[in-house]
PDB file of C-alpha atoms in Angstrom:
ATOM      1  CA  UNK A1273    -220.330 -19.495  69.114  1.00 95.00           C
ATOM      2  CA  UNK A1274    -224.002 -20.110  70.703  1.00 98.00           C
ATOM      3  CA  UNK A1275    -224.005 -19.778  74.406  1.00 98.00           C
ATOM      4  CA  UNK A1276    -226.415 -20.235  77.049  1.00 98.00           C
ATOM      5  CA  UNK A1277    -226.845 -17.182  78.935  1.00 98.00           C
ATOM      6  CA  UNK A1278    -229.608 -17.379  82.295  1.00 97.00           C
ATOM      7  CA  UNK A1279    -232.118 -19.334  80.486  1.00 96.00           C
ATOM      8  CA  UNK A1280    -232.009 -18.684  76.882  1.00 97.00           C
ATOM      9  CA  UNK A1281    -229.223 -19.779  74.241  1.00 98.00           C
ATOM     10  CA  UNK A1282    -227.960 -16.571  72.240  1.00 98.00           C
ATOM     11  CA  UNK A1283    -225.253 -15.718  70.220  1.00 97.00           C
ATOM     12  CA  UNK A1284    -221.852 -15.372  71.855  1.00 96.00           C
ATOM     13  CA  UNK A1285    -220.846 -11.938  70.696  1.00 95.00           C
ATOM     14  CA  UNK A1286    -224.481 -10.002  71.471  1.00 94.00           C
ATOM     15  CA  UNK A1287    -224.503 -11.775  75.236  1.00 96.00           C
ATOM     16  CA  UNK A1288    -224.649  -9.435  78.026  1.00 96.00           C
ATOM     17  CA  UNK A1289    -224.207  -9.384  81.829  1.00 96.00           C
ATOM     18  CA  UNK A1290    -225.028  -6.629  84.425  1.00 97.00           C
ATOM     19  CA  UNK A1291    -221.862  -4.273  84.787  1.00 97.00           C
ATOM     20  CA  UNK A1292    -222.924  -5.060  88.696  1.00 97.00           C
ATOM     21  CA  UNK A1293    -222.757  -8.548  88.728  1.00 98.00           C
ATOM     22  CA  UNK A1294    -220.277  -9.438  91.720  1.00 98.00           C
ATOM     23  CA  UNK A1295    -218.445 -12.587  89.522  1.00 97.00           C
ATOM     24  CA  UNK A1296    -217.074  -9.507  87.093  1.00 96.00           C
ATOM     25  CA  UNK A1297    -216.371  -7.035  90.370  1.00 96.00           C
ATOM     26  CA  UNK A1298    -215.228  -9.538  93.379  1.00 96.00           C
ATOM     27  CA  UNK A1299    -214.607 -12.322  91.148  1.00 95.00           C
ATOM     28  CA  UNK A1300    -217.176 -14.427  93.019  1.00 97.00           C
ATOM     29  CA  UNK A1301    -217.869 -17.195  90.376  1.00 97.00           C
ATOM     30  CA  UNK A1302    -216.389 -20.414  89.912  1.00 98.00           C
ATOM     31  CA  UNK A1303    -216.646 -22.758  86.570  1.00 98.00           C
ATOM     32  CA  UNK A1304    -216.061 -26.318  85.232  1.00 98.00           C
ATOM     33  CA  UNK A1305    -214.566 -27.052  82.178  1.00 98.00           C
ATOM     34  CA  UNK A1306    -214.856 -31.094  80.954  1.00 98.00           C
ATOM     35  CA  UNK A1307    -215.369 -32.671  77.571  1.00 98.00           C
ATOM     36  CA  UNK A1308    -218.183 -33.639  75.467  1.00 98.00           C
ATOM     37  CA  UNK A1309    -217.354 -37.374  73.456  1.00 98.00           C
ATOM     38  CA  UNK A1310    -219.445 -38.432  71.242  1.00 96.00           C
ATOM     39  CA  UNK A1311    -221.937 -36.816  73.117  1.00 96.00           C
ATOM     40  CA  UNK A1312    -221.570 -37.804  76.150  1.00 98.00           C
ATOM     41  CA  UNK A1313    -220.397 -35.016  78.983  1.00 98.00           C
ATOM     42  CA  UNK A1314    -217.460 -37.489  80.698  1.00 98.00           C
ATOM     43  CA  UNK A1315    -217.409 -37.060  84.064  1.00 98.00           C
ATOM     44  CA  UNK A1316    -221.063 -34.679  84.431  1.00 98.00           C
ATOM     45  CA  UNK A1317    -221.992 -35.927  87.990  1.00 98.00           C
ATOM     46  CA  UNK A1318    -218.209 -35.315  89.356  1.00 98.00           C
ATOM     47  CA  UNK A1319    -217.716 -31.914  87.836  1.00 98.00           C
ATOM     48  CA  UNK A1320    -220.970 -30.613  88.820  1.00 98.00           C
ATOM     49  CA  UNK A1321    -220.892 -31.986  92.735  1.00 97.00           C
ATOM     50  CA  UNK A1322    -217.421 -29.994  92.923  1.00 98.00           C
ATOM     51  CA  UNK A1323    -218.824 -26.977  91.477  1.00 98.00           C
ATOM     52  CA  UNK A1324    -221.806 -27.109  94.080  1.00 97.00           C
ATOM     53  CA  UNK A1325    -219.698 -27.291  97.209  1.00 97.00           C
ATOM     54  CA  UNK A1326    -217.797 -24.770  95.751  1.00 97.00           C
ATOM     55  CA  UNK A1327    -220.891 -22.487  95.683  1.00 98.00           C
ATOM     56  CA  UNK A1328    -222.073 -23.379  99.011  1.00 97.00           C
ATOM     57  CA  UNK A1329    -218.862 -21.711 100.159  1.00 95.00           C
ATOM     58  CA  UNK A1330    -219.422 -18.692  98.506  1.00 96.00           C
ATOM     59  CA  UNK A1331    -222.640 -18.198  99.507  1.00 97.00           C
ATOM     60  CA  UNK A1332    -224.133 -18.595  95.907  1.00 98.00           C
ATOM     61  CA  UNK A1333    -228.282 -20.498  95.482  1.00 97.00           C
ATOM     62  CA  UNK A1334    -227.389 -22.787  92.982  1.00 96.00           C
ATOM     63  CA  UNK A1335    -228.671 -26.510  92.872  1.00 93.00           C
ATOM     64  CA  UNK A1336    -227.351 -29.369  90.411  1.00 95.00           C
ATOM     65  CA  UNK A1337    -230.220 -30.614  88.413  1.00 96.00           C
ATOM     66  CA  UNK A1338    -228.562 -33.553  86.041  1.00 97.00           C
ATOM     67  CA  UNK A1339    -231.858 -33.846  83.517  1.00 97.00           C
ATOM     68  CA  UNK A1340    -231.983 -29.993  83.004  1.00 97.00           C
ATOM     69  CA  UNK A1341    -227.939 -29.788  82.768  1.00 98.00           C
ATOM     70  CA  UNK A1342    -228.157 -32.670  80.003  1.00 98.00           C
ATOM     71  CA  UNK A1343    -230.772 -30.878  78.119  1.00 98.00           C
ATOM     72  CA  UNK A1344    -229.222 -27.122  78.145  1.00 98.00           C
ATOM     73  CA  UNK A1345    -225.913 -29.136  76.901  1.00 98.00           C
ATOM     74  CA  UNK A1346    -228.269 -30.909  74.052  1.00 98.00           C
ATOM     75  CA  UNK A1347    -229.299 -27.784  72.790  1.00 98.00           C
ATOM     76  CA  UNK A1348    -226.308 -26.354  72.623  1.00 98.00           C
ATOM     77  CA  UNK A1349    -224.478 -29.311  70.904  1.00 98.00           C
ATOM     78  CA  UNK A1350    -227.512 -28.501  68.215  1.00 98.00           C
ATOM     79  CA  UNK A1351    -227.279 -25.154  67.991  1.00 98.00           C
ATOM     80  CA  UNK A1352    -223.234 -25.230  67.782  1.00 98.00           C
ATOM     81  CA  UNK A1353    -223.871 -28.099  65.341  1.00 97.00           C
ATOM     82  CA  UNK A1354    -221.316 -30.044  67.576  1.00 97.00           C
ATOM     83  CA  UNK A1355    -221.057 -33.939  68.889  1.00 95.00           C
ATOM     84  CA  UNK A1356    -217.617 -33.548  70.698  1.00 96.00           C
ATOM     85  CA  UNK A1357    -217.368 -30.555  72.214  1.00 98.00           C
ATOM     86  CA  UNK A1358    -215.271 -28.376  75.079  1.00 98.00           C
ATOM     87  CA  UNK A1359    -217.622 -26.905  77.754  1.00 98.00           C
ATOM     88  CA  UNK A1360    -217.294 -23.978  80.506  1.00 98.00           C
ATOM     89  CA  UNK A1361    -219.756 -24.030  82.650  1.00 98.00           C
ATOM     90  CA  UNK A1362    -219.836 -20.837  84.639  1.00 98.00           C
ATOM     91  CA  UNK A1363    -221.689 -19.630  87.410  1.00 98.00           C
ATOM     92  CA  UNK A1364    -221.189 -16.542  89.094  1.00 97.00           C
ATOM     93  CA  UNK A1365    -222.740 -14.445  92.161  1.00 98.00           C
ATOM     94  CA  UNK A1366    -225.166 -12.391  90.353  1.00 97.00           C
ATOM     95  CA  UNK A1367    -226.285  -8.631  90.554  1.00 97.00           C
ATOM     96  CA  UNK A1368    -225.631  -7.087  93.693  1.00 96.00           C
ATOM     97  CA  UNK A1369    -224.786  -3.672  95.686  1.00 95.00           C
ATOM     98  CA  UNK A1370    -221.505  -1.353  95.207  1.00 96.00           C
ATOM     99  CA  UNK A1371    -219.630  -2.837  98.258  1.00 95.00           C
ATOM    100  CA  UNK A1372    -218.337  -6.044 100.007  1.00 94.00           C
ATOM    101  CA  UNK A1373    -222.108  -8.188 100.517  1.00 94.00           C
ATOM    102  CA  UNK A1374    -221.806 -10.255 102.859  1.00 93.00           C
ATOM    103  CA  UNK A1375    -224.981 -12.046 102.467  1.00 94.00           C
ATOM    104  CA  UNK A1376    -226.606 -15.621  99.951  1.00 96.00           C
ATOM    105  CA  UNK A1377    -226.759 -14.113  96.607  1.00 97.00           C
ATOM    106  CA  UNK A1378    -229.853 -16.060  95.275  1.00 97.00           C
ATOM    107  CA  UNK A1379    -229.898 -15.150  91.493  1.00 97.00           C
ATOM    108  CA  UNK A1380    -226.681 -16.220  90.217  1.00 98.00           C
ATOM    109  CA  UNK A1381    -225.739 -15.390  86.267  1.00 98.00           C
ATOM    110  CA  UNK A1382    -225.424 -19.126  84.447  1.00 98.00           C
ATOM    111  CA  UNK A1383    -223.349 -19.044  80.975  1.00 98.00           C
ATOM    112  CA  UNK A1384    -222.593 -22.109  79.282  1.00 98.00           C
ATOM    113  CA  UNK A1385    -219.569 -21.539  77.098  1.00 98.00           C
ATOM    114  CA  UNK A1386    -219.227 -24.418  73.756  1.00 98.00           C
ATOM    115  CA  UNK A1387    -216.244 -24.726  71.443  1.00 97.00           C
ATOM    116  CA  UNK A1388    -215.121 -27.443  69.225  1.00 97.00           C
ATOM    117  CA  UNK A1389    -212.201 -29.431  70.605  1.00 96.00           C
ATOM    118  CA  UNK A1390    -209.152 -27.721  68.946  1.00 91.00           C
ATOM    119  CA  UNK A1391    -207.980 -29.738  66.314  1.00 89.00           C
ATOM    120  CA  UNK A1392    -204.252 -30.153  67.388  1.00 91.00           C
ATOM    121  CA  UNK A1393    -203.842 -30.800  70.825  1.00 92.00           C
ATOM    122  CA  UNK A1394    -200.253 -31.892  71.895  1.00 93.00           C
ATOM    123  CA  UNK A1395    -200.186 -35.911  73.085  1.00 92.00           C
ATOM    124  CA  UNK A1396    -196.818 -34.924  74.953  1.00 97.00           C
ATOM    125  CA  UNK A1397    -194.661 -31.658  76.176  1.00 97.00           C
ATOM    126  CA  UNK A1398    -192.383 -30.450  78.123  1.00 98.00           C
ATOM    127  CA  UNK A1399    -192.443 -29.278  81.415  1.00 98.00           C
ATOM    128  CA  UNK A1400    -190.514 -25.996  82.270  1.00 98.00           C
ATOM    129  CA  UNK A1401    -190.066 -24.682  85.914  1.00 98.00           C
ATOM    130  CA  UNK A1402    -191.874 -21.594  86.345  1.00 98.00           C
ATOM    131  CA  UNK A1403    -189.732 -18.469  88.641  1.00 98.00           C
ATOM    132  CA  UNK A1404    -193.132 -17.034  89.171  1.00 98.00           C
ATOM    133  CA  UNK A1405    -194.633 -18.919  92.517  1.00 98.00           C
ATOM    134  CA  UNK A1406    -198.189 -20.389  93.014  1.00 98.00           C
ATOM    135  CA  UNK A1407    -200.088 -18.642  94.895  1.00 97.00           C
ATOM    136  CA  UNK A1408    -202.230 -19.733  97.970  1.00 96.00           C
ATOM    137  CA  UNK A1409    -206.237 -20.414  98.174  1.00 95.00           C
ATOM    138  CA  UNK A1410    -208.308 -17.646  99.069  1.00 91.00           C
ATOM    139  CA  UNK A1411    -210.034 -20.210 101.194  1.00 91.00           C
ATOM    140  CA  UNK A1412    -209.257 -23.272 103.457  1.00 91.00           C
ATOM    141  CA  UNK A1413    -208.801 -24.867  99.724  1.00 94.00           C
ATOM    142  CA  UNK A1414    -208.128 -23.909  95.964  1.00 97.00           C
ATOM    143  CA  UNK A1415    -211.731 -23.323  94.459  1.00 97.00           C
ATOM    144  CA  UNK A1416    -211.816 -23.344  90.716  1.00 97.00           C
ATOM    145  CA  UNK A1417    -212.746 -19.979  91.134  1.00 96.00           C
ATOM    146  CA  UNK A1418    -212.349 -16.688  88.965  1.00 96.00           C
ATOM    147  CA  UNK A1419    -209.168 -15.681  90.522  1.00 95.00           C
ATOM    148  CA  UNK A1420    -206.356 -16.563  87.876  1.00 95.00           C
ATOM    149  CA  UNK A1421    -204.296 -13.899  87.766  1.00 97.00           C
ATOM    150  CA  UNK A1422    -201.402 -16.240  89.563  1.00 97.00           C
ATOM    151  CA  UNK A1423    -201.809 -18.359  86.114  1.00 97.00           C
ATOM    152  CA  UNK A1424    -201.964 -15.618  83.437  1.00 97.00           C
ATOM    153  CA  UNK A1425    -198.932 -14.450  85.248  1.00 98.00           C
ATOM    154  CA  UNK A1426    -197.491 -18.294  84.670  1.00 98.00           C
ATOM    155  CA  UNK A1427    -198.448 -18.474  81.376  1.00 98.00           C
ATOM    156  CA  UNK A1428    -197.142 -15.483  80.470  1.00 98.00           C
ATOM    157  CA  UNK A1429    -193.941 -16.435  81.809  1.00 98.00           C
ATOM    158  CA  UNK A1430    -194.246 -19.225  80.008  1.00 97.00           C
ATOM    159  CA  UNK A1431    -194.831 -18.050  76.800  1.00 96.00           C
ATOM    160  CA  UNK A1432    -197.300 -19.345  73.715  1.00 94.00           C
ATOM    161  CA  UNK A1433    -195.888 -22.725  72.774  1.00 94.00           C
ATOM    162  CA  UNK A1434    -198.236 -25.206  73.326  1.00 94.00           C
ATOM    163  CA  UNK A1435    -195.930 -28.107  73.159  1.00 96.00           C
ATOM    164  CA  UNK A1436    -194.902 -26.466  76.601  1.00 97.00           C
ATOM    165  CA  UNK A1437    -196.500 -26.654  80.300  1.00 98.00           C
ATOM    166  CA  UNK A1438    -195.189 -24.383  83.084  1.00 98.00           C
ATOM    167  CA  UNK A1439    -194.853 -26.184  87.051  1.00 98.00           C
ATOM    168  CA  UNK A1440    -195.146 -24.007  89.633  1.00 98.00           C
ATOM    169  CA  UNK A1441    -193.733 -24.454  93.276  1.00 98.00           C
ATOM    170  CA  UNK A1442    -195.219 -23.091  96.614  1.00 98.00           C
ATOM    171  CA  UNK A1443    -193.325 -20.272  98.475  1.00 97.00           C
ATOM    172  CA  UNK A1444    -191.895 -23.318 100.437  1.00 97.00           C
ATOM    173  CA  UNK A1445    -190.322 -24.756  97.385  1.00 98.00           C
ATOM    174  CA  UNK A1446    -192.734 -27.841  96.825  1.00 98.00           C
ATOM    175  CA  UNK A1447    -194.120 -28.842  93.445  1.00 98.00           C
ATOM    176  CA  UNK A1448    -197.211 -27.251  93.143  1.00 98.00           C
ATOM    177  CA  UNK A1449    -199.165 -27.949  89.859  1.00 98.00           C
ATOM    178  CA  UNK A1450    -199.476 -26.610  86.102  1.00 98.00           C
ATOM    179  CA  UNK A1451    -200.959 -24.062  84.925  1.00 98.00           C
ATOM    180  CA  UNK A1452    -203.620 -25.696  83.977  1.00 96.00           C
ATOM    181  CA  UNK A1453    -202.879 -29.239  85.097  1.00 98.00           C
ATOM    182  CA  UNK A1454    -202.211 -31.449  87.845  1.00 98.00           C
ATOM    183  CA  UNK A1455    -198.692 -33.223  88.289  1.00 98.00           C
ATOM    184  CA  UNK A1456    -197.785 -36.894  88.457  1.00 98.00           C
ATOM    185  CA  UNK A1457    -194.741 -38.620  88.054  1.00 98.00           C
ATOM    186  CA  UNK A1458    -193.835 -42.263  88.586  1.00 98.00           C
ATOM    187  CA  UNK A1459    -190.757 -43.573  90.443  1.00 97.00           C
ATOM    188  CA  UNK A1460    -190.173 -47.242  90.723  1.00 96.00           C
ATOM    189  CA  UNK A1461    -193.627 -48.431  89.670  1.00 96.00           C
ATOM    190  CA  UNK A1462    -194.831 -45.948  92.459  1.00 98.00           C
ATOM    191  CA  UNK A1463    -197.599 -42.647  91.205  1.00 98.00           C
ATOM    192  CA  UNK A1464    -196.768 -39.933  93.065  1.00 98.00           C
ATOM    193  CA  UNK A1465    -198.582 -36.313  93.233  1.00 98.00           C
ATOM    194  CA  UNK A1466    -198.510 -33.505  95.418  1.00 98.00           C
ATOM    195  CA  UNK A1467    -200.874 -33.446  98.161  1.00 98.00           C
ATOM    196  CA  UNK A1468    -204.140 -31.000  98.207  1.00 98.00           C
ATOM    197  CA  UNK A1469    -201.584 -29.614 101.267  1.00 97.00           C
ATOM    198  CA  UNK A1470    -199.742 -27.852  99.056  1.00 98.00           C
ATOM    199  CA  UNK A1471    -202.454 -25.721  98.180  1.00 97.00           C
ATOM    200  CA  UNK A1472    -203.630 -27.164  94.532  1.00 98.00           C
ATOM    201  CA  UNK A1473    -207.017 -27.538  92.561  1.00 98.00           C
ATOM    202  CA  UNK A1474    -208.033 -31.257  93.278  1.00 98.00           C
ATOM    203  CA  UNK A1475    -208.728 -31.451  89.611  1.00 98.00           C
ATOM    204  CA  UNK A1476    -211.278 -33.803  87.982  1.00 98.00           C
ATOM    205  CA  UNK A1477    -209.523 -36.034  86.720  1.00 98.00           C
ATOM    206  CA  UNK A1478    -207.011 -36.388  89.232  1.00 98.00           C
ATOM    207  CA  UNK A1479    -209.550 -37.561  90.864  1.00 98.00           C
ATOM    208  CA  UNK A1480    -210.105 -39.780  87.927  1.00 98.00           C
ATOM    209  CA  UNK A1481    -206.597 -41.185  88.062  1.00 98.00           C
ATOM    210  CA  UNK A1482    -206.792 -42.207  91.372  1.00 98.00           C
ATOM    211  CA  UNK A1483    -209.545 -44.665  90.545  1.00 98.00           C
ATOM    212  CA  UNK A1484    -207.927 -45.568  87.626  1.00 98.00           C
ATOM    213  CA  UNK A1485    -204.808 -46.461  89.396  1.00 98.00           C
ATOM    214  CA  UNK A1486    -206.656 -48.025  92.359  1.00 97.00           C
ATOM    215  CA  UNK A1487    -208.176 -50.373  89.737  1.00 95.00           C
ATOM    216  CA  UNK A1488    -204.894 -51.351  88.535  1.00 95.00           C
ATOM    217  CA  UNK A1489    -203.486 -51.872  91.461  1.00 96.00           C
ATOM    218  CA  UNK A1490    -200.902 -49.376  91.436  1.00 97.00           C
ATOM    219  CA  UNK A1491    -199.770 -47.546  94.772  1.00 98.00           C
ATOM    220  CA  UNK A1492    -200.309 -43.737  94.738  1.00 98.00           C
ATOM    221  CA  UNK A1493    -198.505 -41.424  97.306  1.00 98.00           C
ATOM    222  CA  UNK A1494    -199.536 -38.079  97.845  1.00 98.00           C
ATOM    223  CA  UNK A1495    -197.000 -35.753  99.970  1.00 98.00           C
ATOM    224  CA  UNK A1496    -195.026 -32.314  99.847  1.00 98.00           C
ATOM    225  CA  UNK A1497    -191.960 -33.132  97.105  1.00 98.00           C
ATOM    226  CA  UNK A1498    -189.233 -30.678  96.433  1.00 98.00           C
ATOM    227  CA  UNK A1499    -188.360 -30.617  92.708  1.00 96.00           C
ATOM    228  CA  UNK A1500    -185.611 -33.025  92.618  1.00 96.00           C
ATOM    229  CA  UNK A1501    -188.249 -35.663  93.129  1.00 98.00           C
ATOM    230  CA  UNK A1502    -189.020 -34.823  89.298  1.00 97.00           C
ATOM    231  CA  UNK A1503    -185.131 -34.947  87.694  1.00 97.00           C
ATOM    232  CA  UNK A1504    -185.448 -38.519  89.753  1.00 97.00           C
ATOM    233  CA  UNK A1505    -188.668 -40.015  88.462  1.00 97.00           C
ATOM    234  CA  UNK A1506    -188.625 -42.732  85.640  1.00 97.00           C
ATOM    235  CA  UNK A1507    -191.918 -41.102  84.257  1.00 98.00           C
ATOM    236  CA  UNK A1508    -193.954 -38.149  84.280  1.00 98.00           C
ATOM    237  CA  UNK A1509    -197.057 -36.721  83.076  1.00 98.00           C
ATOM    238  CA  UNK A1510    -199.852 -33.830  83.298  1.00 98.00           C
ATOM    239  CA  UNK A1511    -203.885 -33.868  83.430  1.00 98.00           C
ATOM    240  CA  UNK A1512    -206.515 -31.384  83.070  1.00 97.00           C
ATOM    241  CA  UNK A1513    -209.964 -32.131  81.840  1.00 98.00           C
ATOM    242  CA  UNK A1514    -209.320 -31.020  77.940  1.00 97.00           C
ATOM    243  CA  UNK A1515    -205.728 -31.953  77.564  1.00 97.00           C
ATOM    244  CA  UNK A1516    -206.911 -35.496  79.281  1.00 98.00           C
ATOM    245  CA  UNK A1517    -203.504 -37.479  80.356  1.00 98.00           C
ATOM    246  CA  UNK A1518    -200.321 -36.278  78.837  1.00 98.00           C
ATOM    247  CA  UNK A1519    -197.107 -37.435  78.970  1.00 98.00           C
ATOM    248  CA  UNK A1520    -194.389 -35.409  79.651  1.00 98.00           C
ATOM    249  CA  UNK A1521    -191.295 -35.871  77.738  1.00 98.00           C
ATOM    250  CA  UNK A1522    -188.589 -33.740  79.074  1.00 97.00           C
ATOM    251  CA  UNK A1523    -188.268 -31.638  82.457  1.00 97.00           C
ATOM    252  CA  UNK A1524    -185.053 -29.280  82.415  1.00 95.00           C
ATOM    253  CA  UNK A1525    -182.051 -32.114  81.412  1.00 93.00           C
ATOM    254  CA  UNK A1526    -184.222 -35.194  82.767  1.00 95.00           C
ATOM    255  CA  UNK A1527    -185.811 -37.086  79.443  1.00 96.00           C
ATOM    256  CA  UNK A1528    -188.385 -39.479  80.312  1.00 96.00           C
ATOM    257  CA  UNK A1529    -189.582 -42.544  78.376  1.00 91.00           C
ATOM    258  CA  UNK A1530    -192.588 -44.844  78.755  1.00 93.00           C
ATOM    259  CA  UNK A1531    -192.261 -48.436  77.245  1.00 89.00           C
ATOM    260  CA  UNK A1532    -195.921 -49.591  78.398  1.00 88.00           C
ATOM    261  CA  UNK A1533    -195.263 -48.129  82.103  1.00 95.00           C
ATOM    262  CA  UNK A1534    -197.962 -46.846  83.943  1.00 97.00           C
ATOM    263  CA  UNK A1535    -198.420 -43.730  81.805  1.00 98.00           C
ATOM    264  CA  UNK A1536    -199.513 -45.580  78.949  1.00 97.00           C
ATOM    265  CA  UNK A1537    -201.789 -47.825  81.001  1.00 97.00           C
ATOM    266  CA  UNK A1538    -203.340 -44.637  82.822  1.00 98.00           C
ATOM    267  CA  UNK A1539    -203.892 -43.417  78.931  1.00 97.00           C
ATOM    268  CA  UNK A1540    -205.262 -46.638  77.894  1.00 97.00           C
ATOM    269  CA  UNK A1541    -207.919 -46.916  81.040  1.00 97.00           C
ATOM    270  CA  UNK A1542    -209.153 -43.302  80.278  1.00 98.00           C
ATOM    271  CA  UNK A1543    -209.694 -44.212  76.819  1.00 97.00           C
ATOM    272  CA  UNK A1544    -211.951 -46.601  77.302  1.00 97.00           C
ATOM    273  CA  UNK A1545    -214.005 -44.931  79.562  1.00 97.00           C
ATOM    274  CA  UNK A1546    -214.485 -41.952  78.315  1.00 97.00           C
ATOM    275  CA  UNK A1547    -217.459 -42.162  76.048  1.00 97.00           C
ATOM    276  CA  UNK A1548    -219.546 -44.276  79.085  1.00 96.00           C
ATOM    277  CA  UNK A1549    -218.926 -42.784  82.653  1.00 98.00           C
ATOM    278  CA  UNK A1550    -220.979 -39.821  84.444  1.00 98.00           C
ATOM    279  CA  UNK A1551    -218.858 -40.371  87.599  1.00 98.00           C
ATOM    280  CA  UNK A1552    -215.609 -42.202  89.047  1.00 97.00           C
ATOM    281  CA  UNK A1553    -217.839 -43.913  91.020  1.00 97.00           C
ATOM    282  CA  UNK A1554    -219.434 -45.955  88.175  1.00 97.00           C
ATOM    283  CA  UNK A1555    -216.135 -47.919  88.760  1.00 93.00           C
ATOM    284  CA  UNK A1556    -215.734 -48.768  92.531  1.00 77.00           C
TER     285      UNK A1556
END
């Protein structure tokens, strides 16, 4: 794997960071992960304004420049010899002192991480309930931050089948989120999803499926659910940025089907958008 590492694109295993840079000791960094199709990054303006404000809050000099983004992801496509690709984009604090700083860090470490997209990626699973309970933001909101020991601990839980995705609850007992995904489910032509309130990442393309919905006309409801709100849905599916929208099959003894619902025409939307758009925005 090529990578680009703070200016220069270098081989994956011979990269090297400072054993003092505050993203490895604090965990001060935060990333985006998105897709590649066709060449095209999907979503590139969205991602990127998230991880910005997410930056600003950590006190990290970091600026969003689309042209020099788009040509740092051309290279890489080259040198990986790649056209669809899966991208981490990482940017953490930097070098700094032995201690707590408390001040901008204004030399932040950039690596750009490129893989192909796996080729077997499951187009539905099942949802198991996770005993281990998601944790809250370090902050006034979830930052897609280097702080994941609450999900290794899930996915450990979970186990290593990846026809499976774990849901956590809060402390209080509400649906939280996946592991790696966002949670929707669909009751009587309604698309509900648990509110930022609950303490979740406000993921990309949840985003995403908001506009998608709004286009369609289809009500969304955003609230604190307790988990019988899943064994009652007629649908129900997860999203993350790689995975895309997937439909989930079977939660505990609740089997859910689809028929051309709303799952399918969420799926369908995405699909033809996903080569084009920079930005949810493109669509109103």
């Amino acid at each position: 794997m090529k990578v680009y590492l703070n200016g220069n694109i270098v081989d994956g295993a011979s990269a090297q960071i400072s054993i003092f840079d505050h993203g490895f000791m604090y965990g001060l960094g935060v990333f985006e992960t998105f897709r590649i199709y066709e060449g095209h990054p999907f979503l590139l303006d969205d991602h990127f304004q998230r991880l910005q404000k997410s930056l600003v809050q950590l006190g990290i000099e970091w600026r969003y420049e689309k042209k020099k983004i788009c040509a740092i992801l051309e290279a890489l496509l080259y040198a990986n010899d790649l056209q669809e690709a899966y991208v981490r984009w990482n940017v953490s604090a930097g070098v700094g002192p032995l201690g707590l700083h408390t001040g901008d860090y204004e030399e932040p470490t950039t690596i750009v991480y490129m893989k192909p997209i796996p080729s077997y990626m499951p187009a539905e699973k099942q949802a198991v309930l996770l005993q281990t309970r998601r944790n809250s933001p370090e902050g006034k909101q979830r930052l897609k931050s280097h702080h994941y020991m609450n999900n290794i601990l899930g996915k450990r839980e979970l186990g290593q089948n990846i026809g499976d995705e774990g849901i956590f609850l809060t402390k209080e007992g509400y649906i939280a989120e996946g592991i790696v995904s966002n949670v929707f489910w669909v009751k009587n032509d309604i698309l509900y999803t648990p509110s930022l309130e609950t303490g979740i990442l406000d993921g990309i393309t949840r985003q995403f499926v908001f506009t998608l919905a709004k286009k369609e006309k289809i009500n969304v409801v955003e609230g604190c659910f307790f988990e019988d709100a899943l064994l009652e849905a007629d649908e129900m599916f997860i999203t993350n940025s790689i995975q895309e929208i997937v439909k989930i099959t079977k939660y505990k003894e609740k089997s859910f089907s689809f028929n051309d619902g709303i799952t399918e025409k969420l799926q369908k939307q995405f699909n033809d958008w996903k080569t084009k758009l920079w930005s949810k925005g493109e669509l109103g």
